[in-house]
mmCIF file of C-alpha atoms in Angstrom:
data_model
loop_
_atom_site.group_PDB
_atom_site.id
_atom_site.type_symbol
_atom_site.label_atom_id
_atom_site.label_comp_id
_atom_site.label_asym_id
_atom_site.label_seq_id
_atom_site.Cartn_x
_atom_site.Cartn_y
_atom_site.Cartn_z
ATOM 1 C CA UNK T 19 -89.539 -145.302 -136.132
ATOM 2 C CA UNK T 20 -88.394 -141.974 -136.690
ATOM 3 C CA UNK T 21 -91.694 -139.912 -136.067
ATOM 4 C CA UNK T 22 -94.933 -139.769 -133.522
ATOM 5 C CA UNK T 23 -96.655 -138.218 -136.553
ATOM 6 C CA UNK T 24 -98.898 -140.091 -139.324
ATOM 7 C CA UNK T 25 -98.852 -136.893 -141.328
ATOM 8 C CA UNK T 26 -94.429 -137.142 -141.508
ATOM 9 C CA UNK T 27 -93.984 -140.998 -141.900
ATOM 10 C CA UNK T 28 -96.423 -140.628 -144.864
ATOM 11 C CA UNK T 29 -93.571 -137.768 -146.203
ATOM 12 C CA UNK T 30 -91.216 -140.233 -144.974
ATOM 13 C CA UNK T 31 -92.851 -143.037 -147.390
ATOM 14 C CA UNK T 32 -92.383 -145.149 -144.135
ATOM 15 C CA UNK T 33 -95.315 -147.434 -145.236
ATOM 16 C CA UNK T 34 -96.165 -148.359 -141.374
ATOM 17 C CA UNK T 35 -99.205 -146.417 -139.113
ATOM 18 C CA UNK T 36 -99.112 -145.145 -135.728
ATOM 19 C CA UNK T 37 -101.518 -147.716 -134.795
ATOM 20 C CA UNK T 38 -99.208 -149.856 -135.634
ATOM 21 C CA UNK T 39 -95.802 -148.941 -133.968
ATOM 22 C CA UNK T 40 -97.685 -148.021 -130.476
ATOM 23 C CA UNK T 41 -99.244 -152.051 -130.700
ATOM 24 C CA UNK T 42 -95.978 -153.691 -132.059
ATOM 25 C CA UNK T 43 -93.902 -151.843 -128.967
ATOM 26 C CA UNK T 44 -96.357 -152.681 -126.244
ATOM 27 C CA UNK T 45 -96.888 -156.527 -127.867
ATOM 28 C CA UNK T 46 -92.899 -156.890 -127.632
ATOM 29 C CA UNK T 47 -92.840 -155.350 -123.968
ATOM 30 C CA UNK T 48 -95.049 -157.159 -123.533
ATOM 31 C CA UNK T 49 -93.437 -160.519 -124.792
ATOM 32 C CA UNK T 50 -90.033 -159.851 -122.069
ATOM 33 C CA UNK T 51 -88.488 -156.981 -124.285
ATOM 34 C CA UNK T 52 -88.452 -153.113 -123.585
ATOM 35 C CA UNK T 53 -87.168 -151.915 -126.673
ATOM 36 C CA UNK T 54 -85.024 -148.768 -128.192
ATOM 37 C CA UNK T 55 -87.059 -145.930 -130.961
ATOM 38 C CA UNK T 56 -85.080 -143.466 -132.823
ATOM 39 C CA UNK T 57 -86.361 -140.221 -133.626
ATOM 40 C CA UNK T 58 -86.020 -137.337 -136.419
ATOM 41 C CA UNK T 59 -86.719 -134.381 -135.405
ATOM 42 C CA UNK T 60 -86.947 -131.877 -138.325
ATOM 43 C CA UNK T 61 -88.612 -133.421 -141.913
ATOM 44 C CA UNK T 62 -88.850 -131.466 -143.783
ATOM 45 C CA UNK T 63 -92.944 -131.329 -143.574
ATOM 46 C CA UNK T 64 -92.635 -131.453 -139.974
ATOM 47 C CA UNK T 65 -94.531 -128.866 -138.414
ATOM 48 C CA UNK T 66 -95.115 -127.473 -135.025
ATOM 49 C CA UNK T 67 -98.392 -129.870 -135.094
ATOM 50 C CA UNK T 68 -96.523 -132.696 -136.076
ATOM 51 C CA UNK T 69 -93.741 -132.929 -133.783
ATOM 52 C CA UNK T 70 -96.722 -132.386 -131.181
ATOM 53 C CA UNK T 71 -97.989 -135.060 -132.353
ATOM 54 C CA UNK T 72 -93.841 -137.468 -131.428
ATOM 55 C CA UNK T 73 -93.693 -135.759 -128.143
ATOM 56 C CA UNK T 74 -98.001 -137.438 -127.780
ATOM 57 C CA UNK T 75 -96.222 -140.679 -128.456
ATOM 58 C CA UNK T 76 -93.444 -141.275 -126.589
ATOM 59 C CA UNK T 77 -95.743 -139.859 -124.033
ATOM 60 C CA UNK T 78 -97.994 -142.488 -125.208
ATOM 61 C CA UNK T 79 -94.673 -145.500 -125.324
ATOM 62 C CA UNK T 80 -92.699 -144.288 -122.728
ATOM 63 C CA UNK T 81 -93.291 -147.603 -120.594
ATOM 64 C CA UNK T 82 -92.574 -149.224 -122.841
ATOM 65 C CA UNK T 83 -89.716 -148.041 -124.109
ATOM 66 C CA UNK T 84 -85.938 -149.055 -123.082
ATOM 67 C CA UNK T 85 -84.842 -145.511 -124.485
ATOM 68 C CA UNK T 86 -84.642 -143.002 -127.593
ATOM 69 C CA UNK T 87 -82.198 -141.829 -129.384
ATOM 70 C CA UNK T 88 -83.627 -138.317 -130.749
ATOM 71 C CA UNK T 89 -81.692 -136.052 -133.533
ATOM 72 C CA UNK T 90 -82.017 -133.600 -136.199
ATOM 73 C CA UNK T 91 -82.441 -133.687 -139.714
ATOM 74 C CA UNK T 92 -79.166 -133.038 -141.813
ATOM 75 C CA UNK T 93 -79.397 -133.296 -145.736
ATOM 76 C CA UNK T 94 -76.346 -135.009 -147.673
ATOM 77 C CA UNK T 95 -75.442 -133.676 -151.476
ATOM 78 C CA UNK T 96 -76.691 -136.829 -153.257
ATOM 79 C CA UNK T 97 -79.345 -137.741 -150.714
ATOM 80 C CA UNK T 98 -83.063 -138.293 -152.159
ATOM 81 C CA UNK T 99 -83.915 -134.864 -150.243
ATOM 82 C CA UNK T 100 -80.828 -133.099 -151.287
ATOM 83 C CA UNK T 101 -81.285 -133.927 -154.773
ATOM 84 C CA UNK T 102 -85.231 -133.103 -154.238
ATOM 85 C CA UNK T 103 -84.501 -129.409 -152.648
ATOM 86 C CA UNK T 104 -86.205 -127.341 -154.242
ATOM 87 C CA UNK T 105 -88.882 -129.357 -155.621
ATOM 88 C CA UNK T 106 -89.241 -129.548 -150.868
ATOM 89 C CA UNK T 107 -88.874 -125.557 -150.582
ATOM 90 C CA UNK T 108 -85.123 -125.925 -148.894
ATOM 91 C CA UNK T 109 -82.908 -123.625 -148.393
ATOM 92 C CA UNK T 110 -79.609 -125.802 -148.361
ATOM 93 C CA UNK T 111 -76.223 -124.297 -146.725
ATOM 94 C CA UNK T 112 -74.946 -126.990 -145.499
ATOM 95 C CA UNK T 113 -76.325 -130.125 -144.034
ATOM 96 C CA UNK T 114 -77.068 -129.183 -140.363
ATOM 97 C CA UNK T 115 -77.791 -125.215 -141.474
ATOM 98 C CA UNK T 116 -80.455 -125.477 -143.576
ATOM 99 C CA UNK T 117 -83.691 -124.450 -143.610
ATOM 100 C CA UNK T 118 -87.572 -124.523 -145.094
ATOM 101 C CA UNK T 119 -87.946 -121.357 -147.890
ATOM 102 C CA UNK T 120 -91.357 -120.394 -145.021
ATOM 103 C CA UNK T 121 -88.422 -120.652 -142.243
ATOM 104 C CA UNK T 122 -90.638 -122.493 -140.265
ATOM 105 C CA UNK T 123 -88.286 -125.635 -139.788
ATOM 106 C CA UNK T 124 -85.060 -123.863 -139.181
ATOM 107 C CA UNK T 125 -82.033 -125.056 -137.569
ATOM 108 C CA UNK T 126 -82.689 -123.175 -134.777
ATOM 109 C CA UNK T 127 -86.051 -124.314 -133.434
ATOM 110 C CA UNK T 128 -84.908 -128.179 -134.909
ATOM 111 C CA UNK T 129 -82.763 -128.095 -132.053
ATOM 112 C CA UNK T 130 -85.517 -125.862 -129.688
ATOM 113 C CA UNK T 131 -86.715 -129.592 -130.170
ATOM 114 C CA UNK T 132 -84.846 -132.031 -129.423
ATOM 115 C CA UNK T 133 -84.248 -130.522 -126.207
ATOM 116 C CA UNK T 134 -87.700 -130.127 -124.990
ATOM 117 C CA UNK T 135 -88.395 -134.486 -126.844
ATOM 118 C CA UNK T 136 -85.520 -135.054 -124.703
ATOM 119 C CA UNK T 137 -87.009 -133.698 -121.944
ATOM 120 C CA UNK T 138 -90.379 -134.985 -122.127
ATOM 121 C CA UNK T 139 -88.383 -138.645 -122.849
ATOM 122 C CA UNK T 140 -86.547 -138.250 -119.649
ATOM 123 C CA UNK T 141 -90.025 -137.867 -117.761
ATOM 124 C CA UNK T 142 -91.642 -140.447 -119.836
ATOM 125 C CA UNK T 143 -89.367 -143.753 -120.631
ATOM 126 C CA UNK T 144 -88.263 -146.956 -118.445
#
């Protein structure tokens, strides 16, 4: 799934909607399968509001989930994000230590969000 924010899913060019994800998770659970999801924190363009939408997504769907795997975005050479880092306003130092030029998406913020989302997962998933 990677995000609970429609804006971020669109930035990722995922081609599906939050409404569809909600429906699939519910229907999967009703069919006797308790799925897990992967969430990616810190995609370029993700803002605080988008992160909060992901938190709400977990709260809303936690009862259907067996696990949530949370990771931050590492930017590797030759990936689309790396190749387009200037266009995406990214100041690249290394895979983990990158930030947007406005500094609203940096390593410290991404780790703080992972911790916060992990706490929400503990309270809502399972």
